[in-house]
């Protein structure tokens, strides 16, 4: 049933891939009737629902909730940060991946219990990146092509 609903959503997305069907049509993506059970179901994939309703820009915007913090966290692991901070970064990457998977198991369009922790992870990544950059700036001495202050030898 989920596969059929997702396939139906993709067929509908192909009809209006750029702009979608409109923001008031989130729940209509991939609606199919299942004759075996007699129920009507939609796509249980949030990415497909965003793409269906708001088009390609909405789908990219939805993906950026996950990609932006994940990329920042990955950049942090390449810097020389303390092991404790690196473990927190790895945990945050796992949380981001976990929430991406969870959002695509069900139609969680505006679920604050998913998006608020993602904002916390993104804020953590931004703050740690800022701190890491501040440490790098302090370590590197300013170098001039010509030193305006002559040094005296003692």
mmCIF file of C-alpha atoms in Angstrom:
data_model
loop_
_atom_site.group_PDB
_atom_site.id
_atom_site.type_symbol
_atom_site.label_atom_id
_atom_site.label_comp_id
_atom_site.label_asym_id
_atom_site.label_seq_id
_atom_site.Cartn_x
_atom_site.Cartn_y
_atom_site.Cartn_z
ATOM 1 C CA UNK A 1 0.000 0.000 0.000
ATOM 2 C CA UNK A 2 2.831 2.436 0.782
ATOM 3 C CA UNK A 3 4.586 1.537 -2.429
ATOM 4 C CA UNK A 4 1.410 2.050 -4.462
ATOM 5 C CA UNK A 5 0.729 5.398 -2.782
ATOM 6 C CA UNK A 6 4.314 6.551 -3.353
ATOM 7 C CA UNK A 7 4.164 5.469 -7.001
ATOM 8 C CA UNK A 8 0.901 7.371 -7.406
ATOM 9 C CA UNK A 9 2.465 10.459 -5.796
ATOM 10 C CA UNK A 10 5.392 10.278 -8.223
ATOM 11 C CA UNK A 11 3.002 10.018 -11.172
ATOM 12 C CA UNK A 12 1.193 13.120 -9.914
ATOM 13 C CA UNK A 13 4.453 14.996 -9.236
ATOM 14 C CA UNK A 14 5.536 14.422 -12.841
ATOM 15 C CA UNK A 15 2.485 16.395 -13.989
ATOM 16 C CA UNK A 16 3.549 19.545 -12.047
ATOM 17 C CA UNK A 17 7.151 19.012 -10.917
ATOM 18 C CA UNK A 18 8.308 22.619 -10.594
ATOM 19 C CA UNK A 19 5.479 24.434 -8.800
ATOM 20 C CA UNK A 20 3.457 21.515 -7.432
ATOM 21 C CA UNK A 21 -0.266 21.396 -6.846
ATOM 22 C CA UNK A 22 -0.397 24.115 -4.180
ATOM 23 C CA UNK A 23 0.395 24.352 -0.482
ATOM 24 C CA UNK A 24 -3.185 23.515 0.462
ATOM 25 C CA UNK A 25 -2.836 20.062 -1.159
ATOM 26 C CA UNK A 26 -0.280 18.392 1.155
ATOM 27 C CA UNK A 27 -2.665 15.606 2.138
ATOM 28 C CA UNK A 28 -3.667 14.752 -1.416
ATOM 29 C CA UNK A 29 -0.288 13.452 -2.613
ATOM 30 C CA UNK A 30 -0.485 9.851 -3.774
ATOM 31 C CA UNK A 31 -4.035 9.171 -2.612
ATOM 32 C CA UNK A 32 -5.062 5.652 -3.643
ATOM 33 C CA UNK A 33 -7.966 3.364 -2.850
ATOM 34 C CA UNK A 34 -6.959 -0.043 -1.528
ATOM 35 C CA UNK A 35 -9.693 -2.505 -2.521
ATOM 36 C CA UNK A 36 -8.370 -5.277 -0.235
ATOM 37 C CA UNK A 37 -8.907 -3.232 2.922
ATOM 38 C CA UNK A 38 -11.379 -0.695 1.606
ATOM 39 C CA UNK A 39 -9.336 2.244 2.876
ATOM 40 C CA UNK A 40 -8.065 5.345 1.156
ATOM 41 C CA UNK A 41 -4.432 6.187 1.859
ATOM 42 C CA UNK A 42 -1.875 8.750 0.756
ATOM 43 C CA UNK A 43 1.880 8.691 0.397
ATOM 44 C CA UNK A 44 3.611 8.066 3.712
ATOM 45 C CA UNK A 45 6.677 9.953 2.546
ATOM 46 C CA UNK A 46 7.065 13.550 3.654
ATOM 47 C CA UNK A 47 9.527 14.426 0.890
ATOM 48 C CA UNK A 48 7.030 13.280 -1.744
ATOM 49 C CA UNK A 49 4.271 15.258 -0.058
ATOM 50 C CA UNK A 50 6.340 18.431 -0.016
ATOM 51 C CA UNK A 51 7.264 17.910 -3.666
ATOM 52 C CA UNK A 52 3.656 17.183 -4.584
ATOM 53 C CA UNK A 53 2.277 20.271 -2.847
ATOM 54 C CA UNK A 54 5.007 22.883 -3.216
ATOM 55 C CA UNK A 55 6.982 21.615 -6.177
ATOM 56 C CA UNK A 56 10.695 21.262 -6.594
ATOM 57 C CA UNK A 57 11.501 24.325 -4.480
ATOM 58 C CA UNK A 58 9.480 22.951 -1.585
ATOM 59 C CA UNK A 59 11.194 19.575 -1.860
ATOM 60 C CA UNK A 60 14.617 21.209 -1.919
ATOM 61 C CA UNK A 61 13.640 23.393 1.031
ATOM 62 C CA UNK A 62 12.518 20.324 2.965
ATOM 63 C CA UNK A 63 15.770 18.524 2.171
ATOM 64 C CA UNK A 64 17.778 21.538 3.315
ATOM 65 C CA UNK A 65 16.402 21.035 6.842
ATOM 66 C CA UNK A 66 18.578 17.936 6.908
ATOM 67 C CA UNK A 67 21.386 18.641 4.439
ATOM 68 C CA UNK A 68 22.491 22.016 5.835
ATOM 69 C CA UNK A 69 23.109 20.853 9.429
ATOM 70 C CA UNK A 70 24.607 17.570 8.236
ATOM 71 C CA UNK A 71 27.106 19.375 5.966
ATOM 72 C CA UNK A 72 28.079 21.754 8.785
ATOM 73 C CA UNK A 73 28.577 18.833 11.139
ATOM 74 C CA UNK A 74 30.678 16.986 8.564
ATOM 75 C CA UNK A 75 32.875 20.072 8.134
ATOM 76 C CA UNK A 76 33.316 20.205 11.907
ATOM 77 C CA UNK A 77 34.673 16.664 11.979
ATOM 78 C CA UNK A 78 37.402 17.729 9.546
ATOM 79 C CA UNK A 79 38.574 20.439 11.956
ATOM 80 C CA UNK A 80 40.738 19.737 14.937
ATOM 81 C CA UNK A 81 38.152 19.784 17.694
ATOM 82 C CA UNK A 82 38.319 18.027 21.069
ATOM 83 C CA UNK A 83 37.245 14.379 21.102
ATOM 84 C CA UNK A 84 34.291 15.130 23.350
ATOM 85 C CA UNK A 85 33.007 17.717 20.853
ATOM 86 C CA UNK A 86 33.671 15.304 17.975
ATOM 87 C CA UNK A 87 31.523 12.677 19.715
ATOM 88 C CA UNK A 88 28.727 15.236 20.125
ATOM 89 C CA UNK A 89 29.051 16.083 16.423
ATOM 90 C CA UNK A 90 28.801 12.401 15.466
ATOM 91 C CA UNK A 91 25.733 12.021 17.685
ATOM 92 C CA UNK A 92 24.166 15.096 16.058
ATOM 93 C CA UNK A 93 24.836 13.639 12.607
ATOM 94 C CA UNK A 94 23.096 10.458 13.690
ATOM 95 C CA UNK A 95 20.146 12.447 15.041
ATOM 96 C CA UNK A 96 19.853 14.321 11.742
ATOM 97 C CA UNK A 97 19.908 11.087 9.755
ATOM 98 C CA UNK A 98 17.441 9.470 12.148
ATOM 99 C CA UNK A 99 14.955 12.330 11.789
ATOM 100 C CA UNK A 100 15.277 12.227 8.008
ATOM 101 C CA UNK A 101 14.370 8.542 8.051
ATOM 102 C CA UNK A 102 11.522 9.114 10.521
ATOM 103 C CA UNK A 103 10.007 11.908 8.438
ATOM 104 C CA UNK A 104 9.873 9.592 5.462
ATOM 105 C CA UNK A 105 8.135 6.769 7.318
ATOM 106 C CA UNK A 106 5.013 8.794 7.860
ATOM 107 C CA UNK A 107 3.441 11.993 6.625
ATOM 108 C CA UNK A 108 4.920 14.400 9.174
ATOM 109 C CA UNK A 109 4.318 17.703 7.439
ATOM 110 C CA UNK A 110 4.465 20.235 10.283
ATOM 111 C CA UNK A 111 5.542 18.083 13.223
ATOM 112 C CA UNK A 112 7.253 20.269 15.809
ATOM 113 C CA UNK A 113 8.671 17.228 17.594
ATOM 114 C CA UNK A 114 10.853 16.578 14.571
ATOM 115 C CA UNK A 115 11.717 20.072 13.404
ATOM 116 C CA UNK A 116 12.529 21.667 16.763
ATOM 117 C CA UNK A 117 15.273 19.107 17.540
ATOM 118 C CA UNK A 118 16.620 19.642 14.032
ATOM 119 C CA UNK A 119 16.846 23.368 14.710
ATOM 120 C CA UNK A 120 18.673 22.596 17.957
ATOM 121 C CA UNK A 121 21.145 20.395 16.055
ATOM 122 C CA UNK A 122 21.616 23.098 13.418
ATOM 123 C CA UNK A 123 22.188 25.698 16.133
ATOM 124 C CA UNK A 124 24.703 23.415 17.846
ATOM 125 C CA UNK A 125 26.565 22.958 14.556
ATOM 126 C CA UNK A 126 26.615 26.695 13.872
ATOM 127 C CA UNK A 127 27.818 27.511 17.383
ATOM 128 C CA UNK A 128 30.533 24.878 17.355
ATOM 129 C CA UNK A 129 31.669 26.022 13.894
ATOM 130 C CA UNK A 130 31.827 29.600 15.157
ATOM 131 C CA UNK A 131 33.883 28.516 18.172
ATOM 132 C CA UNK A 132 36.209 26.400 16.017
ATOM 133 C CA UNK A 133 36.755 29.294 13.614
ATOM 134 C CA UNK A 134 37.428 31.681 16.510
ATOM 135 C CA UNK A 135 40.109 29.335 17.840
ATOM 136 C CA UNK A 136 41.730 29.133 14.396
ATOM 137 C CA UNK A 137 41.705 32.921 14.076
ATOM 138 C CA UNK A 138 43.422 33.308 17.451
ATOM 139 C CA UNK A 139 46.130 30.780 16.614
ATOM 140 C CA UNK A 140 47.172 32.343 13.320
ATOM 141 C CA UNK A 141 49.278 35.487 13.864
ATOM 142 C CA UNK A 142 48.648 38.436 11.614
ATOM 143 C CA UNK A 143 51.268 38.706 8.920
ATOM 144 C CA UNK A 144 52.037 41.864 7.013
ATOM 145 C CA UNK A 145 54.036 42.136 3.848
ATOM 146 C CA UNK A 146 56.003 44.898 5.533
ATOM 147 C CA UNK A 147 56.008 45.182 9.290
ATOM 148 C CA UNK A 148 55.132 48.798 10.252
ATOM 149 C CA UNK A 149 56.609 48.361 13.748
ATOM 150 C CA UNK A 150 60.345 47.783 13.673
ATOM 151 C CA UNK A 151 61.597 45.146 16.058
ATOM 152 C CA UNK A 152 64.499 45.907 18.259
ATOM 153 C CA UNK A 153 66.959 43.250 19.136
ATOM 154 C CA UNK A 154 67.852 42.993 22.746
#
